[in-house]
PDB file of C-alpha atoms and ligand atoms in Angstrom:
ATOM      1  CA  UNK A 121       1.364  15.869   5.822  1.00  0.00           C
ATOM      2  CA  UNK A 122       4.052  12.955   5.791  1.00  0.00           C
ATOM      3  CA  UNK A 123       2.961  11.565   9.293  1.00  0.00           C
ATOM      4  CA  UNK A 124      -0.597  11.693   7.685  1.00  0.00           C
ATOM      5  CA  UNK A 125       0.656   9.962   4.746  1.00  0.00           C
ATOM      6  CA  UNK A 126       2.831   7.354   6.854  1.00  0.00           C
ATOM      7  CA  UNK A 127      -0.182   6.308   8.504  1.00  0.00           C
ATOM      8  CA  UNK A 128      -2.292   6.086   5.062  1.00  0.00           C
ATOM      9  CA  UNK A 129       0.617   3.814   3.537  1.00  0.00           C
ATOM     10  CA  UNK A 130       1.471   1.779   6.468  1.00  0.00           C
ATOM     11  CA  UNK A 131      -2.685   0.816   6.234  1.00  0.00           C
ATOM     12  CA  UNK A 132      -1.934  -1.376   3.226  1.00  0.00           C
ATOM     13  CA  UNK A 133       1.761  -1.016   1.986  1.00  0.00           C
ATOM     14  CA  UNK A 134       3.903  -3.874   3.795  1.00  0.00           C
ATOM     15  CA  UNK A 135       6.928  -3.098   1.883  1.00  0.00           C
ATOM     16  CA  UNK A 136       7.551   0.020   3.102  1.00  0.00           C
ATOM     17  CA  UNK A 137       5.907   0.211   6.387  1.00  0.00           C
ATOM     18  CA  UNK A 138       9.170  -1.285   9.147  1.00  0.00           C
ATOM     19  CA  UNK A 139      11.269   2.037   7.370  1.00  0.00           C
ATOM     20  CA  UNK A 140       7.884   4.293   7.140  1.00  0.00           C
ATOM     21  CA  UNK A 141       7.053   3.886  10.827  1.00  0.00           C
ATOM     22  CA  UNK A 142      10.595   4.363  12.091  1.00  0.00           C
ATOM     23  CA  UNK A 143      10.279   8.095   9.967  1.00  0.00           C
ATOM     24  CA  UNK A 144       6.883   8.164  11.870  1.00  0.00           C
ATOM     25  CA  UNK A 145       7.897   7.881  15.318  1.00  0.00           C
ATOM     26  CA  UNK A 146      11.238  10.404  14.708  1.00  0.00           C
ATOM     27  CA  UNK A 147       8.444  12.868  13.591  1.00  0.00           C
ATOM     28  CA  UNK A 148       5.889  12.669  16.217  1.00  0.00           C
ATOM     29  CA  UNK A 149       9.004  12.213  18.733  1.00  0.00           C
ATOM     30  CA  UNK A 150       9.636  16.348  17.984  1.00  0.00           C
ATOM     31  CA  UNK A 151       6.331  17.676  18.725  1.00  0.00           C
ATOM     32  CA  UNK A 152       4.359  17.932  22.169  1.00  0.00           C
ATOM     33  CA  UNK A 153       1.781  15.747  22.878  1.00  0.00           C
ATOM     34  CA  UNK A 154      -1.054  18.633  21.837  1.00  0.00           C
ATOM     35  CA  UNK A 155       0.940  19.251  18.702  1.00  0.00           C
ATOM     36  CA  UNK A 156       0.686  15.419  17.867  1.00  0.00           C
ATOM     37  CA  UNK A 157      -3.012  15.428  18.491  1.00  0.00           C
ATOM     38  CA  UNK A 158      -3.821  18.310  16.265  1.00  0.00           C
ATOM     39  CA  UNK A 159      -2.738  15.268  13.194  1.00  0.00           C
ATOM     40  CA  UNK A 160      -5.437  13.144  13.054  1.00  0.00           C
ATOM     41  CA  UNK A 161      -7.661  16.475  13.660  1.00  0.00           C
ATOM     42  CA  UNK A 162      -6.157  17.847  10.286  1.00  0.00           C
ATOM     43  CA  UNK A 163      -6.701  14.784   8.673  1.00  0.00           C
ATOM     44  CA  UNK A 164     -10.417  14.659   9.945  1.00  0.00           C
ATOM     45  CA  UNK A 165     -10.837  18.289   8.538  1.00  0.00           C
ATOM     46  CA  UNK A 166      -9.478  17.062   4.777  1.00  0.00           C
ATOM     47  CA  UNK A 167     -11.703  14.592   4.775  1.00  0.00           C
ATOM     48  CA  UNK A 168     -14.736  16.562   5.507  1.00  0.00           C
ATOM     49  CA  UNK A 169     -13.797  19.296   3.014  1.00  0.00           C
ATOM     50  CA  UNK A 170     -12.757  16.434   0.174  1.00  0.00           C
ATOM     51  CA  UNK A 171     -16.243  15.245   1.114  1.00  0.00           C
ATOM     52  CA  UNK A 172     -18.339  18.466   0.765  1.00  0.00           C
ATOM     53  CA  UNK A 173     -16.663  19.294  -2.967  1.00  0.00           C
ATOM     54  CA  UNK A 174     -13.779  17.338  -4.167  1.00  0.00           C
ATOM     55  CA  UNK A 175     -11.004  20.046  -5.122  1.00  0.00           C
ATOM     56  CA  UNK A 176      -7.456  20.696  -3.844  1.00  0.00           C
ATOM     57  CA  UNK A 177      -7.551  21.415  -0.772  1.00  0.00           C
ATOM     58  CA  UNK A 178      -4.188  21.120   0.629  1.00  0.00           C
ATOM     59  CA  UNK A 179      -2.516  22.883  -2.431  1.00  0.00           C
ATOM     60  CA  UNK A 180      -4.976  26.076  -1.958  1.00  0.00           C
ATOM     61  CA  UNK A 181      -3.925  26.012   1.948  1.00  0.00           C
ATOM     62  CA  UNK A 182       0.040  25.566   1.136  1.00  0.00           C
ATOM     63  CA  UNK A 183      -0.853  28.199  -1.357  1.00  0.00           C
ATOM     64  CA  UNK A 184      -2.745  30.748   0.782  1.00  0.00           C
ATOM     65  CA  UNK A 185      -0.092  29.633   4.095  1.00  0.00           C
ATOM     66  CA  UNK A 186       2.555  30.664   1.329  1.00  0.00           C
ATOM     67  CA  UNK A 187       4.329  27.746   1.720  1.00  0.00           C
ATOM     68  CA  UNK A 188       5.541  27.079  -1.795  1.00  0.00           C
ATOM     69  CA  UNK A 189       9.047  27.237  -2.653  1.00  0.00           C
ATOM     70  CA  UNK A 190       9.259  29.846  -5.378  1.00  0.00           C
ATOM     71  CA  UNK A 191      12.723  28.970  -6.416  1.00  0.00           C
ATOM     72  CA  UNK A 192      10.753  25.431  -7.470  1.00  0.00           C
ATOM     73  CA  UNK A 193       7.952  27.773  -9.389  1.00  0.00           C
ATOM     74  CA  UNK A 194       5.873  26.266  -7.155  1.00  0.00           C
ATOM     75  CA  UNK A 195       2.928  27.740  -8.285  1.00  0.00           C
ATOM     76  CA  UNK A 196      -0.293  25.969  -7.698  1.00  0.00           C
ATOM     77  CA  UNK A 197      -2.911  25.989 -10.557  1.00  0.00           C
ATOM     78  CA  UNK A 198      -6.501  27.432  -9.697  1.00  0.00           C
ATOM     79  CA  UNK A 199      -8.708  24.392  -9.336  1.00  0.00           C
ATOM     80  CA  UNK A 200     -11.360  26.398 -11.628  1.00  0.00           C
ATOM     81  CA  UNK A 201      -8.677  26.210 -14.341  1.00  0.00           C
ATOM     82  CA  UNK A 202      -7.761  22.653 -13.464  1.00  0.00           C
ATOM     83  CA  UNK A 203     -11.135  21.496 -14.194  1.00  0.00           C
ATOM     84  CA  UNK A 204     -11.071  23.500 -17.765  1.00  0.00           C
ATOM     85  CA  UNK A 205      -7.895  21.858 -18.531  1.00  0.00           C
ATOM     86  CA  UNK A 206      -9.262  18.144 -17.065  1.00  0.00           C
ATOM     87  CA  UNK A 207     -11.771  18.773 -19.209  1.00  0.00           C
ATOM     88  CA  UNK A 208      -9.714  19.313 -22.451  1.00  0.00           C
ATOM     89  CA  UNK A 209      -7.896  16.169 -21.705  1.00  0.00           C
ATOM     90  CA  UNK A 210     -10.850  14.584 -21.540  1.00  0.00           C
ATOM     91  CA  UNK A 211     -11.759  15.595 -24.626  1.00  0.00           C
ATOM     92  CA  UNK A 212     -14.962  13.719 -25.500  1.00  0.00           C
ATOM     93  CA  UNK A 213     -17.203  10.707 -23.223  1.00  0.00           C
ATOM     94  CA  UNK A 214     -16.897   9.095 -26.515  1.00  0.00           C
ATOM     95  CA  UNK A 215     -12.639   9.313 -26.850  1.00  0.00           C
ATOM     96  CA  UNK A 216     -12.367   8.299 -23.368  1.00  0.00           C
ATOM     97  CA  UNK A 217     -15.057   5.758 -23.099  1.00  0.00           C
ATOM     98  CA  UNK A 218     -12.589   4.723 -26.312  1.00  0.00           C
ATOM     99  CA  UNK A 219      -9.264   4.631 -24.488  1.00  0.00           C
ATOM    100  CA  UNK A 220     -10.605   2.764 -21.837  1.00  0.00           C
ATOM    101  CA  UNK A 221     -12.143   0.127 -23.889  1.00  0.00           C
ATOM    102  CA  UNK A 222      -8.896  -0.873 -25.089  1.00  0.00           C
ATOM    103  CA  UNK A 223      -6.925  -2.225 -21.742  1.00  0.00           C
ATOM    104  CA  UNK A 224      -9.809  -2.014 -19.419  1.00  0.00           C
ATOM    105  CA  UNK A 225      -8.453   1.909 -18.209  1.00  0.00           C
ATOM    106  CA  UNK A 226      -6.691   4.853 -18.383  1.00  0.00           C
ATOM    107  CA  UNK A 227      -3.241   5.999 -17.417  1.00  0.00           C
ATOM    108  CA  UNK A 228      -3.044   9.543 -16.756  1.00  0.00           C
ATOM    109  CA  UNK A 229       1.185  10.450 -15.722  1.00  0.00           C
ATOM    110  CA  UNK A 230       1.407  13.980 -14.361  1.00  0.00           C
ATOM    111  CA  UNK A 231       5.017  14.730 -14.202  1.00  0.00           C
ATOM    112  CA  UNK A 232       5.084  18.167 -12.036  1.00  0.00           C
ATOM    113  CA  UNK A 233       1.728  17.270  -9.831  1.00  0.00           C
ATOM    114  CA  UNK A 234       2.609  19.222  -7.067  1.00  0.00           C
ATOM    115  CA  UNK A 235      -0.724  18.792  -4.252  1.00  0.00           C
ATOM    116  CA  UNK A 236      -2.458  16.905  -7.454  1.00  0.00           C
ATOM    117  CA  UNK A 237      -4.879  19.250  -8.552  1.00  0.00           C
ATOM    118  CA  UNK A 238      -5.123  18.366 -11.911  1.00  0.00           C
ATOM    119  CA  UNK A 239      -5.787  14.895 -11.059  1.00  0.00           C
ATOM    120  CA  UNK A 240      -8.181  15.042  -9.063  1.00  0.00           C
ATOM    121  CA  UNK A 241      -9.909  17.696 -11.048  1.00  0.00           C
ATOM    122  CA  UNK A 242      -9.392  14.530 -13.896  1.00  0.00           C
ATOM    123  CA  UNK A 243     -10.945  12.202 -11.401  1.00  0.00           C
ATOM    124  CA  UNK A 244     -13.913  14.645 -10.754  1.00  0.00           C
ATOM    125  CA  UNK A 245     -13.906  15.072 -14.495  1.00  0.00           C
ATOM    126  CA  UNK A 246     -14.484  11.524 -15.496  1.00  0.00           C
ATOM    127  CA  UNK A 247     -16.891  11.131 -12.607  1.00  0.00           C
ATOM    128  CA  UNK A 248     -19.249  13.712 -14.230  1.00  0.00           C
ATOM    129  CA  UNK A 249     -19.126  11.715 -17.244  1.00  0.00           C
ATOM    130  CA  UNK A 250     -20.104   8.791 -15.618  1.00  0.00           C
ATOM    131  CA  UNK A 251     -17.052   6.599 -15.203  1.00  0.00           C
ATOM    132  CA  UNK A 252     -16.058   5.181 -12.108  1.00  0.00           C
ATOM    133  CA  UNK A 253     -12.505   6.518 -12.126  1.00  0.00           C
ATOM    134  CA  UNK A 254     -11.687   4.404  -9.186  1.00  0.00           C
ATOM    135  CA  UNK A 255     -12.061   1.775 -11.157  1.00  0.00           C
ATOM    136  CA  UNK A 256     -10.659   3.098 -15.073  1.00  0.00           C
ATOM    137  CA  UNK A 257      -8.368   5.580 -14.086  1.00  0.00           C
ATOM    138  CA  UNK A 258      -4.389   5.094 -12.843  1.00  0.00           C
ATOM    139  CA  UNK A 259      -2.111   7.398 -12.305  1.00  0.00           C
ATOM    140  CA  UNK A 260       1.323   7.953 -11.771  1.00  0.00           C
ATOM    141  CA  UNK A 261       2.268  11.183 -10.496  1.00  0.00           C
ATOM    142  CA  UNK A 262       5.695  12.413  -9.746  1.00  0.00           C
ATOM    143  CA  UNK A 263       7.144  15.661  -7.731  1.00  0.00           C
ATOM    144  CA  UNK A 264      10.820  17.083  -6.877  1.00  0.00           C
ATOM    145  CA  UNK A 265       9.430  18.086  -3.725  1.00  0.00           C
ATOM    146  CA  UNK A 266       8.674  15.543  -1.046  1.00  0.00           C
ATOM    147  CA  UNK A 267       5.821  18.013   0.377  1.00  0.00           C
ATOM    148  CA  UNK A 268       3.985  18.016  -2.366  1.00  0.00           C
ATOM    149  CA  UNK A 269       4.055  14.224  -2.833  1.00  0.00           C
ATOM    150  CA  UNK A 270       2.809  14.528   0.594  1.00  0.00           C
ATOM    151  CA  UNK A 271      -0.024  16.368  -0.216  1.00  0.00           C
ATOM    152  CA  UNK A 272      -1.045  14.554  -3.357  1.00  0.00           C
ATOM    153  CA  UNK A 273      -0.447  11.543  -1.817  1.00  0.00           C
ATOM    154  CA  UNK A 274      -2.750  11.906   1.182  1.00  0.00           C
ATOM    155  CA  UNK A 275      -5.589  13.568  -1.401  1.00  0.00           C
ATOM    156  CA  UNK A 276      -5.975  10.428  -4.193  1.00  0.00           C
ATOM    157  CA  UNK A 277      -5.593   8.311  -1.256  1.00  0.00           C
ATOM    158  CA  UNK A 278      -8.756  10.100   0.466  1.00  0.00           C
ATOM    159  CA  UNK A 279     -10.317  10.107  -3.069  1.00  0.00           C
ATOM    160  CA  UNK A 280     -10.092   6.305  -3.412  1.00  0.00           C
ATOM    161  CA  UNK A 281      -7.839   6.837  -6.652  1.00  0.00           C
ATOM    162  CA  UNK A 282      -5.387   4.283  -7.886  1.00  0.00           C
ATOM    163  CA  UNK A 283      -1.847   6.067  -7.838  1.00  0.00           C
ATOM    164  CA  UNK A 284       1.784   6.004  -7.454  1.00  0.00           C
ATOM    165  CA  UNK A 285       3.248   9.206  -6.516  1.00  0.00           C
ATOM    166  CA  UNK A 286       6.639   9.402  -7.301  1.00  0.00           C
ATOM    167  CA  UNK A 287       9.515  11.567  -4.977  1.00  0.00           C
ATOM    168  CA  UNK A 288      11.810  11.988  -8.482  1.00  0.00           C
ATOM    169  CA  UNK A 289      12.446  14.562 -10.869  1.00  0.00           C
ATOM    170  CA  UNK A 290      10.963  14.392 -14.214  1.00  0.00           C
ATOM    171  CA  UNK A 291      13.589  15.380 -16.262  1.00  0.00           C
ATOM    172  CA  UNK A 292      16.872  13.462 -14.928  1.00  0.00           C
ATOM    173  CA  UNK A 293      14.089  10.492 -14.303  1.00  0.00           C
ATOM    174  CA  UNK A 294      15.993  10.237 -11.096  1.00  0.00           C
ATOM    175  CA  UNK A 295      13.124   8.326  -8.876  1.00  0.00           C
ATOM    176  CA  UNK A 296      13.550   8.289  -4.835  1.00  0.00           C
ATOM    177  CA  UNK A 297      10.422   6.979  -3.397  1.00  0.00           C
ATOM    178  CA  UNK A 298       7.207   5.693  -3.818  1.00  0.00           C
ATOM    179  CA  UNK A 299       4.192   6.149  -2.829  1.00  0.00           C
ATOM    180  CA  UNK A 300       1.246   3.387  -3.901  1.00  0.00           C
ATOM    181  CA  UNK A 301      -2.634   4.507  -2.844  1.00  0.00           C
ATOM    182  CA  UNK A 302      -4.774   1.961  -1.194  1.00  0.00           C
ATOM    183  CA  UNK A 303      -6.436   2.434  -4.174  1.00  0.00           C
ATOM    184  CA  UNK A 304      -3.463   0.921  -6.011  1.00  0.00           C
ATOM    185  CA  UNK A 305      -2.641  -1.957  -3.749  1.00  0.00           C
ATOM    186  CA  UNK A 306      -5.807  -3.233  -3.417  1.00  0.00           C
ATOM    187  CA  UNK A 307      -7.244  -2.827  -6.865  1.00  0.00           C
ATOM    188  CA  UNK A 308      -3.953  -5.425  -7.935  1.00  0.00           C
ATOM    189  CA  UNK A 309      -3.274  -2.754 -10.257  1.00  0.00           C
ATOM    190  CA  UNK A 310       0.243  -3.726 -10.523  1.00  0.00           C
ATOM    191  CA  UNK A 311      -0.578  -7.325 -11.993  1.00  0.00           C
ATOM    192  CA  UNK A 312      -3.058  -4.937 -14.321  1.00  0.00           C
ATOM    193  CA  UNK A 313       0.028  -2.507 -15.530  1.00  0.00           C
ATOM    194  CA  UNK A 314       2.846  -5.764 -15.787  1.00  0.00           C
ATOM    195  CA  UNK A 315      -0.660  -7.546 -17.751  1.00  0.00           C
ATOM    196  CA  UNK A 316      -1.168  -3.983 -19.678  1.00  0.00           C
ATOM    197  CA  UNK A 317       2.552  -3.600 -20.872  1.00  0.00           C
ATOM    198  CA  UNK A 318       2.770  -7.017 -21.678  1.00  0.00           C
ATOM    199  CA  UNK A 319      -0.202  -7.383 -23.955  1.00  0.00           C
ATOM    200  CA  UNK A 320       1.875  -4.035 -26.040  1.00  0.00           C
ATOM    201  CA  UNK A 321       4.495  -5.381 -25.901  1.00  0.00           C
ATOM    202  CA  UNK A 322       3.308  -8.478 -27.841  1.00  0.00           C
ATOM    203  CA  UNK A 323       1.165  -6.852 -29.913  1.00  0.00           C
ATOM    204  CA  UNK A 324       4.298  -4.973 -31.361  1.00  0.00           C
ATOM    205  CA  UNK A 325       6.044  -8.328 -31.931  1.00  0.00           C
ATOM    206  CA  UNK A 326       3.212  -9.484 -33.918  1.00  0.00           C
ATOM    207  CA  UNK A 327       2.996  -6.004 -35.480  1.00  0.00           C
ATOM    208  CA  UNK A 328       5.713  -4.398 -35.908  1.00  0.00           C
ATOM    209  CA  UNK A 329       5.949  -0.744 -37.240  1.00  0.00           C
ATOM    210  CA  UNK A 330       6.541   0.450 -40.699  1.00  0.00           C
ATOM    211  CA  UNK A 331      10.128   1.331 -39.852  1.00  0.00           C
ATOM    212  CA  UNK A 332      12.268  -0.740 -38.155  1.00  0.00           C
ATOM    213  CA  UNK A 333      14.626   1.504 -36.186  1.00  0.00           C
ATOM    214  CA  UNK A 334      11.534   2.497 -34.173  1.00  0.00           C
ATOM    215  CA  UNK A 335       9.559  -1.178 -33.588  1.00  0.00           C
ATOM    216  CA  UNK A 336      11.008  -1.386 -30.457  1.00  0.00           C
ATOM    217  CA  UNK A 337      10.870   2.095 -29.130  1.00  0.00           C
ATOM    218  CA  UNK A 338       7.305   3.541 -29.518  1.00  0.00           C
ATOM    219  CA  UNK A 339       6.229   6.531 -28.426  1.00  0.00           C
ATOM    220  CA  UNK A 340       5.688   6.402 -24.844  1.00  0.00           C
ATOM    221  CA  UNK A 341       4.316   9.344 -22.826  1.00  0.00           C
ATOM    222  CA  UNK A 342       5.457   8.629 -19.766  1.00  0.00           C
ATOM    223  CA  UNK A 343       9.028   9.312 -20.757  1.00  0.00           C
ATOM    224  CA  UNK A 344       9.521  12.792 -20.108  1.00  0.00           C
ATOM    225  CA  UNK A 345      11.672  15.404 -22.561  1.00  0.00           C
ATOM    226  CA  UNK A 346      15.294  15.855 -20.588  1.00  0.00           C
ATOM    227  CA  UNK A 347      15.316  19.314 -22.184  1.00  0.00           C
ATOM    228  CA  UNK A 348      13.232  22.199 -20.507  1.00  0.00           C
ATOM    229  CA  UNK A 349       9.829  21.835 -18.133  1.00  0.00           C
ATOM    230  CA  UNK A 350       8.422  18.272 -17.760  1.00  0.00           C
ATOM    231  CA  UNK A 351       5.884  17.377 -20.106  1.00  0.00           C
ATOM    232  CA  UNK A 352       2.122  18.238 -19.165  1.00  0.00           C
ATOM    233  CA  UNK A 353      -0.357  15.962 -17.940  1.00  0.00           C
ATOM    234  CA  UNK A 354      -0.844  13.228 -20.446  1.00  0.00           C
ATOM    235  CA  UNK A 355      -3.563  10.440 -20.553  1.00  0.00           C
ATOM    236  CA  UNK A 356      -2.907   7.004 -22.721  1.00  0.00           C
TER     237      UNK A 356
HETATM  238  C1  LIG B 263       3.715  24.973 -11.367  1.00  0.00           C
HETATM  239  S1  LIG B 263       3.606  23.786 -10.636  1.00  0.00           S
HETATM  240  C2  LIG B 263       2.638  23.054 -10.722  1.00  0.00           C
HETATM  241  C3  LIG B 263       1.827  21.548  -9.834  1.00  0.00           C
HETATM  242  C4  LIG B 263       0.688  21.349 -10.152  1.00  0.00           C
HETATM  243  N1  LIG B 263       0.390  20.599 -11.770  1.00  0.00           N
HETATM  244  C5  LIG B 263      -0.571  22.214 -10.164  1.00  0.00           C
HETATM  245  O1  LIG B 263      -1.096  22.306 -11.649  1.00  0.00           O
HETATM  246  O2  LIG B 263      -1.131  22.728 -10.231  1.00  0.00           O
HETATM  247  C6  LIG B 263       4.829  22.687 -10.583  1.00  0.00           C
HETATM  248  C7  LIG B 263       5.395  21.332  -9.787  1.00  0.00           C
HETATM  249  O3  LIG B 263       6.693  21.220 -10.336  1.00  0.00           O
HETATM  250  C8  LIG B 263       7.382  20.724  -9.499  1.00  0.00           C
HETATM  251  N2  LIG B 263       8.699  20.603 -10.055  1.00  0.00           N
HETATM  252  C9  LIG B 263       9.765  21.601 -10.085  1.00  0.00           C
HETATM  253  N3  LIG B 263      10.730  21.205 -11.938  1.00  0.00           N
HETATM  254  C10 LIG B 263      10.467  19.593 -11.077  1.00  0.00           C
HETATM  255  C11 LIG B 263      11.251  18.901 -11.384  1.00  0.00           C
HETATM  256  N4  LIG B 263      11.904  18.276 -12.466  1.00  0.00           N
HETATM  257  N5  LIG B 263      10.512  16.950 -11.669  1.00  0.00           N
HETATM  258  C12 LIG B 263       9.236  16.765 -10.827  1.00  0.00           C
HETATM  259  N6  LIG B 263       8.647  18.221 -10.265  1.00  0.00           N
HETATM  260  C13 LIG B 263       8.961  18.879 -10.558  1.00  0.00           C
HETATM  261  C14 LIG B 263       7.372  21.352  -8.364  1.00  0.00           C
HETATM  262  O4  LIG B 263       7.652  21.236  -6.912  1.00  0.00           O
HETATM  263  C15 LIG B 263       6.470  22.015  -7.742  1.00  0.00           C
HETATM  264  O5  LIG B 263       5.288  21.078  -6.957  1.00  0.00           O
END
């Protein structure tokens, strides 16, 4: 998964390319040629599976092969449940469109993304509501486990979801590595997000909230609780 993630990332992410290319050569150097030749075949299988029916293809295989880390609570939610949760998070089509109207897009924060099943379900739910998630959704997804990040990155990339997938701890907020999907980079999302944040800051200066002590500390859904489990997927 890491080799596949690097191959996809290196097509677009110049900032991380050199370091990741070295790592790629290290990985492929570890295996015999016949094994390395299965990597593109695996990618082709994932592409076919996602084309046939969007879902958490890699998370399902990961669970079935019992590769998950039980100690880290790595139990992935069955996709059918993710679909129901995504519908509940979106609410009505009207509330989704209202949220999009404000900035041109909605942001989703997934603090414990696993292989990305909830985000895949969310993107699909938006598509079913007639909203092009490739234009109107931006995702920040975090997982403490590098393997989960690579799986989520590969699946988001293949679905062309604008996203940054982060290797990090959403409780302590220590972040170690950032994976920007091609949809994020090609869609100029860093600039779009900065513009949205700058506009929000300007709005707060022009219209400060009633209580002065909270004026510069708006409720930030991206800020995780520092105790207990990471917060659940949220839209803002
Ligand atoms: C129960 S799984 C849920 C994954 C996904 N949201 C789903 O519903 O299928 C929990 C995930 O949280 C990750 N995790 C656990 N503690 C974490 C932390 N402090 N910060 C970020 N991710 C964490 C695990 O590695 C695992 O992939």
